[in-house]
PDB file of C-alpha atoms in Angstrom:
ATOM      1  CA  MET A 158      85.320  26.578 -42.348  1.00  0.00           C
ATOM      2  CA  LEU A 159      85.955  27.968 -45.689  1.00  0.00           C
ATOM      3  CA  ARG A 160      88.880  26.884 -47.686  1.00  0.00           C
ATOM      4  CA  GLY A 161      90.563  30.061 -48.135  1.00  0.00           C
ATOM      5  CA  THR A 162      90.501  31.262 -44.582  1.00  0.00           C
ATOM      6  CA  LYS A 163      93.357  30.954 -42.274  1.00  0.00           C
ATOM      7  CA  ARG A 164      93.076  29.287 -39.034  1.00  0.00           C
ATOM      8  CA  GLN A 165      93.534  31.558 -36.111  1.00  0.00           C
ATOM      9  CA  GLN A 166      96.259  30.558 -33.821  1.00  0.00           C
ATOM     10  CA  THR A 167      96.151  31.105 -30.158  1.00  0.00           C
ATOM     11  CA  PRO A 168      99.033  32.984 -28.843  1.00  0.00           C
ATOM     12  CA  ALA A 169     101.514  31.039 -26.746  1.00  0.00           C
ATOM     13  CA  PRO A 170     100.967  31.475 -23.050  1.00  0.00           C
ATOM     14  CA  SER A 171     103.227  33.779 -21.257  1.00  0.00           C
ATOM     15  CA  PRO A 172     105.776  32.340 -18.821  1.00  0.00           C
ATOM     16  CA  GLN A 173     103.683  33.453 -15.877  1.00  0.00           C
ATOM     17  CA  ALA A 174     100.626  31.740 -17.289  1.00  0.00           C
ATOM     18  CA  ARG A 175     102.660  28.563 -17.860  1.00  0.00           C
ATOM     19  CA  GLU A 176     103.772  28.644 -14.303  1.00  0.00           C
ATOM     20  CA  LEU A 177     100.183  28.961 -13.111  1.00  0.00           C
ATOM     21  CA  LEU A 178      99.011  26.197 -15.440  1.00  0.00           C
ATOM     22  CA  ALA A 179     101.740  23.899 -14.079  1.00  0.00           C
ATOM     23  CA  GLN A 180     100.320  24.307 -10.567  1.00  0.00           C
ATOM     24  CA  LEU A 181      96.918  23.007 -11.644  1.00  0.00           C
ATOM     25  CA  HIS A 182      96.103  19.372 -10.822  1.00  0.00           C
ATOM     26  CA  ASP A 183      93.266  17.064 -11.754  1.00  0.00           C
ATOM     27  CA  ILE A 184      89.999  17.469  -9.861  1.00  0.00           C
ATOM     28  CA  ARG A 185      89.950  15.281  -6.746  1.00  0.00           C
ATOM     29  CA  GLU A 186      86.730  13.803  -5.410  1.00  0.00           C
ATOM     30  CA  PRO A 187      86.090  14.308  -1.705  1.00  0.00           C
ATOM     31  CA  ALA A 188      86.548  11.346   0.600  1.00  0.00           C
ATOM     32  CA  SER A 189      83.392   9.320   1.193  1.00  0.00           C
ATOM     33  CA  VAL A 190      81.553   9.969   4.413  1.00  0.00           C
ATOM     34  CA  SER A 191      82.285   7.273   7.000  1.00  0.00           C
ATOM     35  CA  TRP A 192      79.434   5.631   8.936  1.00  0.00           C
ATOM     36  CA  TRP A 193      81.590   5.474  12.060  1.00  0.00           C
ATOM     37  CA  PRO A 194      81.435   7.270  14.444  1.00  0.00           C
ATOM     38  CA  PRO A 195      77.748   8.058  14.193  1.00  0.00           C
ATOM     39  CA  ALA A 196      76.306  11.463  14.882  1.00  0.00           C
ATOM     40  CA  PRO A 197      75.215  12.322  18.460  1.00  0.00           C
ATOM     41  CA  GLY A 198      71.555  11.911  17.526  1.00  0.00           C
ATOM     42  CA  TRP A 199      72.157   8.266  16.645  1.00  0.00           C
ATOM     43  CA  TRP A 200      73.882   7.717  19.992  1.00  0.00           C
ATOM     44  CA  LEU A 201      70.841   9.167  21.774  1.00  0.00           C
ATOM     45  CA  LEU A 202      68.481   6.996  19.747  1.00  0.00           C
ATOM     46  CA  ALA A 203      70.543   3.880  20.527  1.00  0.00           C
ATOM     47  CA  ALA A 204      70.532   4.728  24.245  1.00  0.00           C
ATOM     48  CA  LEU A 205      66.763   5.288  24.187  1.00  0.00           C
ATOM     49  CA  ILE A 206      66.102   1.986  22.404  1.00  0.00           C
ATOM     50  CA  SER A 207      68.439   0.164  24.803  1.00  0.00           C
ATOM     51  CA  ALA A 208      66.664   1.661  27.817  1.00  0.00           C
ATOM     52  CA  CYS A 209      63.288   0.615  26.412  1.00  0.00           C
ATOM     53  CA  LEU A 210      64.497  -2.943  25.788  1.00  0.00           C
ATOM     54  CA  VAL A 211      65.888  -3.185  29.328  1.00  0.00           C
ATOM     55  CA  GLY A 212      62.605  -1.858  30.732  1.00  0.00           C
ATOM     56  CA  VAL A 213      60.547  -4.368  28.772  1.00  0.00           C
ATOM     57  CA  ALA A 214      62.841  -7.220  29.824  1.00  0.00           C
ATOM     58  CA  LEU A 215      62.610  -6.222  33.492  1.00  0.00           C
ATOM     59  CA  GLY A 216      58.824  -5.983  33.234  1.00  0.00           C
ATOM     60  CA  ILE A 217      58.604  -9.472  31.746  1.00  0.00           C
ATOM     61  CA  VAL A 218      60.886 -10.896  34.430  1.00  0.00           C
ATOM     62  CA  ARG A 219      58.897  -9.170  37.195  1.00  0.00           C
ATOM     63  CA  ARG A 220      55.605 -10.464  35.776  1.00  0.00           C
ATOM     64  CA  ARG A 221      56.961 -14.027  35.588  1.00  0.00           C
ATOM     65  CA  ILE A 222      58.238 -13.879  39.153  1.00  0.00           C
ATOM     66  CA  LYS A 223      54.856 -12.613  40.348  1.00  0.00           C
ATOM     67  CA  ALA A 224      53.020 -15.335  38.415  1.00  0.00           C
ATOM     68  CA  ARG A 225      55.320 -18.019  39.831  1.00  0.00           C
ATOM     69  CA  ARG A 226      54.896 -16.597  43.326  1.00  0.00           C
ATOM     70  CA  ASN A 227      51.084 -16.623  43.007  1.00  0.00           C
ATOM     71  CA  ARG A 228      50.729 -19.990  41.259  1.00  0.00           C
ATOM     72  CA  TYR A 229      49.671 -21.630  44.537  1.00  0.00           C
ATOM     73  CA  ARG A 230      46.703 -19.245  44.699  1.00  0.00           C
ATOM     74  CA  ILE A 231      45.492 -20.246  41.240  1.00  0.00           C
ATOM     75  CA  GLU A 232      45.819 -23.934  42.048  1.00  0.00           C
ATOM     76  CA  ALA A 233      43.990 -23.494  45.362  1.00  0.00           C
ATOM     77  CA  VAL A 234      41.092 -21.633  43.723  1.00  0.00           C
ATOM     78  CA  ALA A 235      40.795 -24.441  41.162  1.00  0.00           C
ATOM     79  CA  LEU A 236      40.739 -27.022  43.978  1.00  0.00           C
ATOM     80  CA  LEU A 237      38.106 -25.056  45.887  1.00  0.00           C
ATOM     81  CA  ARG A 238      35.894 -24.766  42.818  1.00  0.00           C
ATOM     82  CA  ALA A 239      36.188 -28.540  42.294  1.00  0.00           C
ATOM     83  CA  VAL A 240      34.805 -29.351  45.765  1.00  0.00           C
ATOM     84  CA  ASP A 241      31.281 -30.780  45.646  1.00  0.00           C
ATOM     85  CA  THR A 242      29.427 -28.758  48.274  1.00  0.00           C
ATOM     86  CA  SER A 243      26.620 -31.285  48.542  1.00  0.00           C
ATOM     87  CA  GLN A 244      28.974 -33.886  50.056  1.00  0.00           C
ATOM     88  CA  SER A 245      29.263 -34.241  53.809  1.00  0.00           C
ATOM     89  CA  THR A 246      33.070 -33.911  53.606  1.00  0.00           C
ATOM     90  CA  ALA A 247      33.009 -30.638  51.642  1.00  0.00           C
ATOM     91  CA  SER A 248      33.674 -28.395  54.638  1.00  0.00           C
ATOM     92  CA  ALA A 249      36.644 -30.509  55.753  1.00  0.00           C
ATOM     93  CA  GLU A 250      38.086 -30.496  52.213  1.00  0.00           C
ATOM     94  CA  MET A 251      37.784 -26.712  51.938  1.00  0.00           C
ATOM     95  CA  ASN A 252      39.318 -26.236  55.378  1.00  0.00           C
ATOM     96  CA  GLU A 253      42.228 -28.464  54.376  1.00  0.00           C
ATOM     97  CA  ILE A 254      42.804 -26.406  51.204  1.00  0.00           C
ATOM     98  CA  LEU A 255      42.676 -23.183  53.252  1.00  0.00           C
ATOM     99  CA  LYS A 256      45.181 -24.622  55.719  1.00  0.00           C
ATOM    100  CA  ARG A 257      47.540 -25.662  52.907  1.00  0.00           C
ATOM    101  CA  VAL A 258      47.382 -22.192  51.383  1.00  0.00           C
ATOM    102  CA  ALA A 259      48.018 -20.591  54.780  1.00  0.00           C
ATOM    103  CA  VAL A 260      51.027 -22.843  55.393  1.00  0.00           C
ATOM    104  CA  THR A 261      52.364 -22.013  51.927  1.00  0.00           C
ATOM    105  CA  GLY A 262      51.867 -18.284  52.426  1.00  0.00           C
ATOM    106  CA  PHE A 263      52.759 -17.799  56.079  1.00  0.00           C
ATOM    107  CA  GLY A 264      54.821 -20.823  57.057  1.00  0.00           C
ATOM    108  CA  ARG A 265      54.124 -23.906  59.102  1.00  0.00           C
ATOM    109  CA  MET A 266      55.127 -22.346  62.425  1.00  0.00           C
ATOM    110  CA  GLN A 267      52.639 -19.500  62.038  1.00  0.00           C
ATOM    111  CA  CYS A 268      49.415 -21.342  61.255  1.00  0.00           C
ATOM    112  CA  ALA A 269      49.689 -25.141  61.001  1.00  0.00           C
ATOM    113  CA  ASN A 270      48.477 -25.838  64.540  1.00  0.00           C
ATOM    114  CA  LEU A 271      45.622 -23.298  64.586  1.00  0.00           C
ATOM    115  CA  THR A 272      42.101 -24.627  65.048  1.00  0.00           C
ATOM    116  CA  GLY A 273      38.710 -23.303  66.010  1.00  0.00           C
ATOM    117  CA  PRO A 274      38.519 -19.629  67.009  1.00  0.00           C
ATOM    118  CA  GLN A 275      42.299 -19.081  66.587  1.00  0.00           C
ATOM    119  CA  TRP A 276      42.113 -20.384  63.008  1.00  0.00           C
ATOM    120  CA  LEU A 277      39.134 -18.138  62.255  1.00  0.00           C
ATOM    121  CA  THR A 278      40.916 -15.127  63.794  1.00  0.00           C
ATOM    122  CA  PHE A 279      43.989 -15.893  61.688  1.00  0.00           C
ATOM    123  CA  LEU A 280      41.872 -16.010  58.508  1.00  0.00           C
ATOM    124  CA  GLN A 281      40.191 -12.710  59.350  1.00  0.00           C
ATOM    125  CA  ASN A 282      43.468 -10.967  60.240  1.00  0.00           C
ATOM    126  CA  THR A 283      45.283 -11.991  57.061  1.00  0.00           C
ATOM    127  CA  ALA A 284      42.754 -10.820  54.469  1.00  0.00           C
ATOM    128  CA  PRO A 285      40.598  -7.695  54.160  1.00  0.00           C
ATOM    129  CA  LEU A 286      37.548  -9.899  53.714  1.00  0.00           C
ATOM    130  CA  PRO A 287      34.957 -10.297  56.491  1.00  0.00           C
ATOM    131  CA  CYS A 288      33.944 -13.870  57.254  1.00  0.00           C
ATOM    132  CA  PRO A 289      30.202 -14.422  56.753  1.00  0.00           C
ATOM    133  CA  SER A 290      28.313 -15.915  59.692  1.00  0.00           C
ATOM    134  CA  ASP A 291      27.421 -19.088  57.737  1.00  0.00           C
ATOM    135  CA  ALA A 292      31.078 -19.702  56.877  1.00  0.00           C
ATOM    136  CA  ARG A 293      32.041 -18.972  60.481  1.00  0.00           C
ATOM    137  CA  GLN A 294      29.438 -21.485  61.711  1.00  0.00           C
ATOM    138  CA  VAL A 295      30.715 -24.171  59.321  1.00  0.00           C
ATOM    139  CA  LEU A 296      34.340 -23.597  60.373  1.00  0.00           C
ATOM    140  CA  LEU A 297      33.569 -23.556  64.094  1.00  0.00           C
ATOM    141  CA  GLU A 298      30.707 -26.026  64.508  1.00  0.00           C
ATOM    142  CA  GLN A 299      30.127 -28.215  61.471  1.00  0.00           C
ATOM    143  CA  LEU A 300      33.669 -28.857  60.254  1.00  0.00           C
ATOM    144  CA  TYR A 301      33.914 -32.516  61.189  1.00  0.00           C
ATOM    145  CA  ARG A 302      30.235 -33.416  61.390  1.00  0.00           C
ATOM    146  CA  ASP A 303      28.516 -35.483  58.753  1.00  0.00           C
ATOM    147  CA  THR A 304      26.109 -32.737  57.807  1.00  0.00           C
ATOM    148  CA  ASP A 305      25.631 -31.726  54.237  1.00  0.00           C
ATOM    149  CA  ASP A 306      24.306 -28.203  54.050  1.00  0.00           C
ATOM    150  CA  PRO A 307      25.150 -27.092  50.496  1.00  0.00           C
ATOM    151  CA  GLU A 308      24.052 -23.500  51.085  1.00  0.00           C
ATOM    152  CA  LYS A 309      26.448 -22.968  53.985  1.00  0.00           C
ATOM    153  CA  ASN A 310      29.167 -24.900  52.179  1.00  0.00           C
ATOM    154  CA  ASN A 311      28.711 -22.621  49.152  1.00  0.00           C
ATOM    155  CA  VAL A 312      29.093 -19.589  51.421  1.00  0.00           C
ATOM    156  CA  LEU A 313      32.254 -21.139  52.897  1.00  0.00           C
ATOM    157  CA  ARG A 314      33.611 -21.863  49.416  1.00  0.00           C
ATOM    158  CA  GLU A 315      33.027 -18.274  48.269  1.00  0.00           C
ATOM    159  CA  TYR A 316      34.717 -16.963  51.418  1.00  0.00           C
ATOM    160  CA  ALA A 317      37.617 -19.409  50.950  1.00  0.00           C
ATOM    161  CA  ILE A 318      38.094 -18.374  47.318  1.00  0.00           C
ATOM    162  CA  GLY A 319      38.049 -14.716  48.322  1.00  0.00           C
ATOM    163  CA  TRP A 320      40.519 -15.363  51.140  1.00  0.00           C
ATOM    164  CA  VAL A 321      42.895 -17.261  48.827  1.00  0.00           C
ATOM    165  CA  GLU A 322      42.800 -14.442  46.277  1.00  0.00           C
ATOM    166  CA  GLN A 323      43.150 -11.596  48.784  1.00  0.00           C
ATOM    167  CA  HIS A 324      45.255 -12.930  51.636  1.00  0.00           C
ATOM    168  CA  GLY A 325      48.570 -11.319  52.214  1.00  0.00           C
ATOM    169  CA  HIS A 326      47.347  -8.033  53.643  1.00  0.00           C
ATOM    170  CA  PRO A 327      48.103  -8.940  57.224  1.00  0.00           C
ATOM    171  CA  ALA A 328      47.064  -6.873  60.200  1.00  0.00           C
ATOM    172  CA  GLN A 329      49.715  -5.347  62.447  1.00  0.00           C
ATOM    173  CA  GLY A 330      52.180  -7.855  63.799  1.00  0.00           C
ATOM    174  CA  MET A 331      51.488 -10.495  61.152  1.00  0.00           C
ATOM    175  CA  PRO A 332      54.233 -11.595  58.737  1.00  0.00           C
ATOM    176  CA  SER A 333      54.048 -10.796  55.060  1.00  0.00           C
ATOM    177  CA  ALA A 334      52.299 -13.222  52.782  1.00  0.00           C
ATOM    178  CA  GLU A 335      55.259 -14.172  50.633  1.00  0.00           C
ATOM    179  CA  PRO A 336      55.162 -17.903  49.915  1.00  0.00           C
ATOM    180  CA  ASN A 337      57.432 -19.837  52.185  1.00  0.00           C
ATOM    181  CA  ARG A 338      60.084 -21.753  50.235  1.00  0.00           C
ATOM    182  CA  GLU A 339      60.357 -24.575  52.769  1.00  0.00           C
ATOM    183  CA  THR A 340      56.765 -25.696  52.372  1.00  0.00           C
ATOM    184  CA  SER A 341      55.366 -27.958  49.713  1.00  0.00           C
ATOM    185  CA  ARG A 342      53.122 -26.907  46.845  1.00  0.00           C
ATOM    186  CA  VAL A 343      49.372 -26.707  47.224  1.00  0.00           C
TER     187      VAL A 343
END
């Protein structure tokens, strides 16, 4: 500004303008957005995640129950594979393992006292696996003889392993193959 100039003065506000200026307040910031309650989309996402977690947990529990229920099968297959088929007692050992599995799966009352043709019929009715003639001959004729025919014993072992893995598909009138709780482990 130059020295000789006069400063311009603003005119005094009118009474109406003063009244309006008195109504003005400082600028207020809006309230912060709360995280609760969440939007409906978040509720849907939480429900979806919860349903998935429940489904996974139920699947794991179901798989563990099935594995526990079928543990006797795994142990029996391992025992059958460990039998030396060149020994004269191999057929008796495999028959004993089959009998133990049958008692575990079907109960003592159903199959413990079966021998000979009744035992063979029981084995054929409780699995969708046909019994080979060599295995049938070993079970019916050579079970307690001191003969060591490794070829026939191998056929019996393969049939026994297949029966252990597949039993539980009983024919009409047979009980289900759920393991019986009152029997001992294989």
